XYZ file of C-alpha atoms in Angstrom:
286
model
C -13.487 -93.400 -58.454
C -15.635 -94.284 -55.420
C -17.946 -91.329 -54.928
C -17.441 -90.909 -51.167
C -13.650 -91.000 -51.539
C -13.720 -88.507 -54.387
C -15.853 -86.123 -52.363
C -13.497 -86.306 -49.384
C -10.494 -85.600 -51.607
C -12.307 -82.623 -53.096
C -12.538 -81.145 -49.574
C -8.745 -81.266 -49.269
C -8.288 -79.652 -52.684
C -10.510 -76.744 -51.642
C -7.632 -75.405 -49.504
C -4.694 -73.545 -51.026
C -2.281 -70.719 -50.181
C -5.057 -68.133 -50.590
C -7.621 -70.205 -48.674
C -5.909 -71.600 -45.582
C -9.174 -71.678 -43.620
C -12.735 -71.887 -44.914
C -16.261 -71.782 -43.534
C -18.680 -74.594 -44.256
C -20.413 -72.368 -46.811
C -17.082 -71.582 -48.481
C -16.260 -75.282 -48.734
C -19.656 -76.125 -50.222
C -19.245 -73.427 -52.870
C -15.657 -74.355 -53.746
C -16.406 -78.056 -54.220
C -19.820 -77.364 -55.784
C -21.808 -79.634 -53.476
C -24.923 -79.128 -51.326
C -24.216 -77.709 -47.894
C -25.778 -80.713 -46.147
C -23.503 -83.122 -48.031
C -20.491 -80.928 -47.323
C -21.355 -80.854 -43.611
C -21.384 -84.666 -43.418
C -18.025 -84.901 -45.192
C -16.419 -82.177 -43.070
C -17.782 -83.678 -39.865
C -16.318 -87.081 -40.760
C -12.918 -85.630 -41.649
C -12.880 -83.553 -38.463
C -13.599 -86.610 -36.302
C -10.849 -88.521 -38.139
C -8.370 -85.743 -37.319
C -7.757 -84.449 -40.838
C -9.596 -81.131 -40.332
C -9.692 -78.733 -37.375
C -12.654 -76.485 -36.557
C -11.428 -73.219 -35.110
C -13.147 -70.829 -32.697
C -14.385 -68.662 -35.571
C -16.198 -71.739 -37.008
C -13.807 -71.978 -39.932
C -12.012 -75.190 -40.855
C -8.351 -75.747 -41.652
C -6.159 -78.732 -42.482
C -4.572 -80.519 -39.536
C -0.944 -81.471 -38.938
C -1.925 -85.091 -39.508
C -1.617 -84.370 -43.227
C 1.875 -82.963 -42.682
C 2.860 -86.215 -40.994
C 1.567 -88.222 -43.941
C 3.331 -85.892 -46.361
C 6.599 -86.611 -44.616
C 6.166 -90.301 -45.370
C 6.325 -89.755 -49.130
C 9.292 -91.663 -50.520
C 12.192 -89.307 -51.094
C 13.375 -91.613 -53.876
C 10.088 -91.390 -55.787
C 11.046 -89.581 -58.979
C 9.250 -88.125 -61.947
C 10.016 -91.116 -64.163
C 8.378 -93.565 -61.735
C 5.363 -91.295 -61.416
C 4.957 -90.593 -65.132
C 5.637 -93.986 -66.688
C 2.264 -95.668 -65.885
C 0.479 -92.658 -67.391
C 2.768 -92.725 -70.443
C 2.007 -96.403 -71.017
C -1.720 -95.648 -70.959
C -1.347 -92.757 -73.430
C 0.757 -94.984 -75.696
C -1.964 -97.632 -75.543
C -4.643 -95.102 -76.497
C -2.721 -93.378 -79.300
C -0.255 -96.030 -80.550
C 2.348 -93.250 -80.937
C 5.727 -92.548 -79.300
C 5.386 -90.825 -75.903
C 8.291 -89.014 -74.237
C 8.922 -87.295 -70.916
C 11.202 -84.269 -71.301
C 12.952 -81.933 -68.885
C 15.087 -78.790 -68.893
C 18.849 -79.242 -68.519
C 20.671 -75.941 -68.899
C 19.782 -74.639 -72.345
C 18.709 -78.063 -73.590
C 15.681 -80.297 -73.557
C 16.555 -83.808 -72.407
C 14.521 -86.986 -72.913
C 13.958 -88.586 -69.497
C 11.698 -91.475 -70.468
C 10.385 -93.037 -73.694
C 7.533 -95.380 -74.595
C 7.911 -96.302 -78.253
C 5.124 -96.675 -80.778
C 4.381 -100.285 -81.768
C 4.027 -99.192 -85.403
C 6.876 -99.935 -87.866
C 6.787 -96.307 -89.059
C 7.594 -94.368 -85.917
C 9.373 -91.393 -84.379
C 12.658 -92.411 -82.773
C 13.555 -90.867 -79.403
C 16.592 -91.923 -77.414
C 16.696 -91.918 -73.630
C 19.052 -89.159 -72.453
C 19.024 -87.369 -75.802
C 19.762 -83.616 -75.636
C 18.374 -80.987 -78.027
C 18.548 -77.178 -77.889
C 15.490 -75.559 -76.309
C 14.014 -73.881 -79.364
C 12.422 -76.049 -82.072
C 9.477 -78.458 -81.744
C 6.457 -78.558 -79.474
C 8.427 -80.492 -76.849
C 10.784 -77.542 -76.393
C 8.270 -74.758 -76.837
C 5.845 -75.941 -74.175
C 8.752 -75.721 -71.703
C 9.765 -72.284 -73.017
C 6.141 -71.115 -72.775
C 6.149 -71.580 -68.993
C 9.571 -70.108 -68.212
C 10.041 -66.921 -66.232
C 10.925 -64.002 -68.549
C 14.544 -63.747 -67.340
C 15.162 -67.468 -67.818
C 13.518 -67.406 -71.247
C 15.732 -64.561 -72.417
C 18.867 -66.322 -71.198
C 17.956 -69.566 -72.967
C 17.011 -67.886 -76.243
C 20.197 -65.852 -76.243
C 22.092 -69.139 -76.352
C 19.852 -71.333 -78.531
C 18.986 -68.758 -81.206
C 22.455 -67.292 -81.712
C 22.819 -66.775 -85.473
C 19.209 -67.856 -86.122
C 16.791 -65.474 -87.835
C 13.241 -65.687 -86.532
C 10.260 -63.420 -85.887
C 10.439 -62.772 -82.151
C 7.012 -61.123 -81.975
C 5.375 -64.099 -83.700
C 7.357 -66.450 -81.444
C 6.093 -64.703 -78.291
C 2.504 -64.830 -79.596
C 2.879 -68.541 -80.214
C 4.126 -69.186 -76.670
C 1.207 -67.178 -75.273
C -1.221 -69.257 -77.334
C 0.353 -72.493 -76.104
C -0.004 -71.347 -72.476
C -3.649 -70.422 -73.004
C -4.755 -73.560 -74.864
C -2.774 -75.923 -72.631
C -0.680 -77.669 -75.280
C 1.904 -76.980 -78.005
C 1.765 -78.407 -81.515
C 4.402 -78.385 -84.257
C 4.477 -79.942 -87.715
C 7.821 -80.732 -89.328
C 9.556 -78.057 -87.287
C 12.532 -80.141 -86.214
C 12.152 -83.233 -88.402
C 10.202 -82.996 -91.693
C 7.232 -85.340 -91.770
C 6.821 -85.536 -87.980
C 4.129 -83.890 -85.872
C 4.640 -83.277 -82.155
C 2.151 -82.391 -79.418
C 3.314 -81.508 -75.909
C 1.704 -80.530 -72.605
C 3.190 -79.051 -69.411
C 3.620 -80.925 -66.137
C 3.266 -78.724 -63.044
C 5.025 -79.500 -59.769
C 3.940 -78.790 -56.206
C 5.229 -75.197 -56.525
C 3.314 -74.524 -59.746
C 6.491 -74.591 -61.839
C 6.958 -76.388 -65.162
C 10.254 -78.229 -65.508
C 8.898 -81.233 -67.402
C 6.690 -81.850 -70.398
C 4.845 -84.839 -71.828
C 5.019 -85.244 -75.600
C 3.573 -87.337 -78.404
C 5.424 -87.575 -81.706
C 4.604 -89.502 -84.844
C 4.375 -89.384 -88.619
C 2.255 -86.431 -89.715
C 0.155 -88.683 -91.962
C -1.089 -90.484 -88.837
C -1.076 -87.731 -86.226
C -2.495 -84.753 -88.141
C -5.987 -86.220 -88.738
C -6.317 -86.854 -84.978
C -4.255 -83.984 -83.554
C -7.072 -82.475 -81.454
C -8.066 -85.863 -80.043
C -4.435 -86.589 -79.161
C -4.052 -83.141 -77.596
C -7.040 -83.809 -75.325
C -5.641 -87.202 -74.281
C -2.276 -85.592 -73.498
C -3.812 -82.746 -71.492
C -5.675 -85.211 -69.287
C -2.456 -87.212 -68.862
C -0.456 -84.084 -68.034
C -2.963 -83.107 -65.347
C -2.863 -86.658 -64.017
C 0.930 -86.558 -63.594
C 0.709 -83.048 -62.136
C -1.808 -84.343 -59.579
C 0.582 -87.115 -58.581
C 3.342 -84.517 -58.135
C 1.161 -82.523 -55.740
C 0.216 -79.684 -58.098
C -2.478 -77.245 -57.030
C -6.078 -77.890 -58.181
C -5.610 -75.239 -60.892
C -3.220 -77.588 -62.702
C -4.426 -80.973 -61.456
C -7.298 -83.288 -62.293
C -10.697 -81.876 -61.379
C -12.000 -84.362 -58.808
C -15.510 -82.919 -59.077
C -15.558 -83.680 -62.805
C -14.362 -87.213 -62.104
C -17.193 -87.632 -59.620
C -19.687 -86.186 -62.107
C -18.624 -88.912 -64.535
C -19.146 -91.548 -61.841
C -22.540 -90.110 -60.943
C -23.555 -90.081 -64.591
C -22.591 -93.728 -64.953
C -24.535 -94.649 -61.829
C -27.580 -92.650 -62.913
C -27.638 -94.110 -66.422
C -30.558 -96.556 -66.574
C -29.699 -100.126 -67.354
C -30.653 -101.310 -70.800
C -34.149 -102.678 -70.763
C -34.578 -106.227 -71.794
C -36.714 -106.740 -74.867
C -40.135 -107.996 -73.915
C -40.591 -111.671 -74.386
C -42.153 -112.492 -77.715
C -45.692 -113.670 -77.309
C -46.768 -116.695 -79.262
C -50.276 -117.826 -79.857
C -51.312 -120.593 -77.539
C -51.573 -123.881 -79.301
C -54.967 -125.610 -78.921
C -54.882 -128.500 -76.533
C -55.196 -131.862 -78.112
C -58.021 -133.960 -76.689
C -58.580 -137.626 -77.109
C -61.221 -138.453 -79.701
C -64.579 -139.410 -78.225
C -65.564 -143.001 -78.699
C -69.281 -143.400 -79.355
C -71.098 -145.436 -76.793
């Protein structure tokens, strides 16, 4: 990401429902930048009409952003937004990647990018499964409101014996660590990892999942979980999620700065060779 652009976007992300107006000092602290740098950014955005400086010397977002927000395509859906990210995750992991959503008491597969490997997890577009087993279901359950969770479980666990206290502890752990993981829970021999996707209202109605043979996934489960969490935040960012659930632009800029600050590899000094004596013509005696 171009550093100047990333810094400007970080200014926008500093505002939220609890911080509708901010002083220059507040902005500098929230985006973790020097006050002088923040002043230059804010001054530029104010002149461009994206920020307004009020009488109390605080800044707020302008209605110009509302106009731009209204231009967002109404037909742009979650599948269009998620698919490029899913393709990248599939390329990195070589495993099956699915986009799932909540439909009633079921989990439905909205989009699939299959693994190129012959031994693979099969997922069918439009497939419905009860919201109970597997990481793909449990990451969605973990972010439900209590009333909705109770209603779903009443339907999906009818006649099923399970330890409810252990189940609740598992959901709490999934929320805290940012991903769910299950091994052979729905299909023996398969491991699934799933992360939440947050929308503009901070709700989770979709999840991004990786599934594959346990013999391949288990040795790399933590690496895959990290890749998925970054991807989930990426999709959440594209859906307009708050900075709490979106990509950290400051971290992205730190990566750029680190790359720019990294010294170029020094060329090996040229190898010195001993100078060869100059050949002179033999003297002819007079």
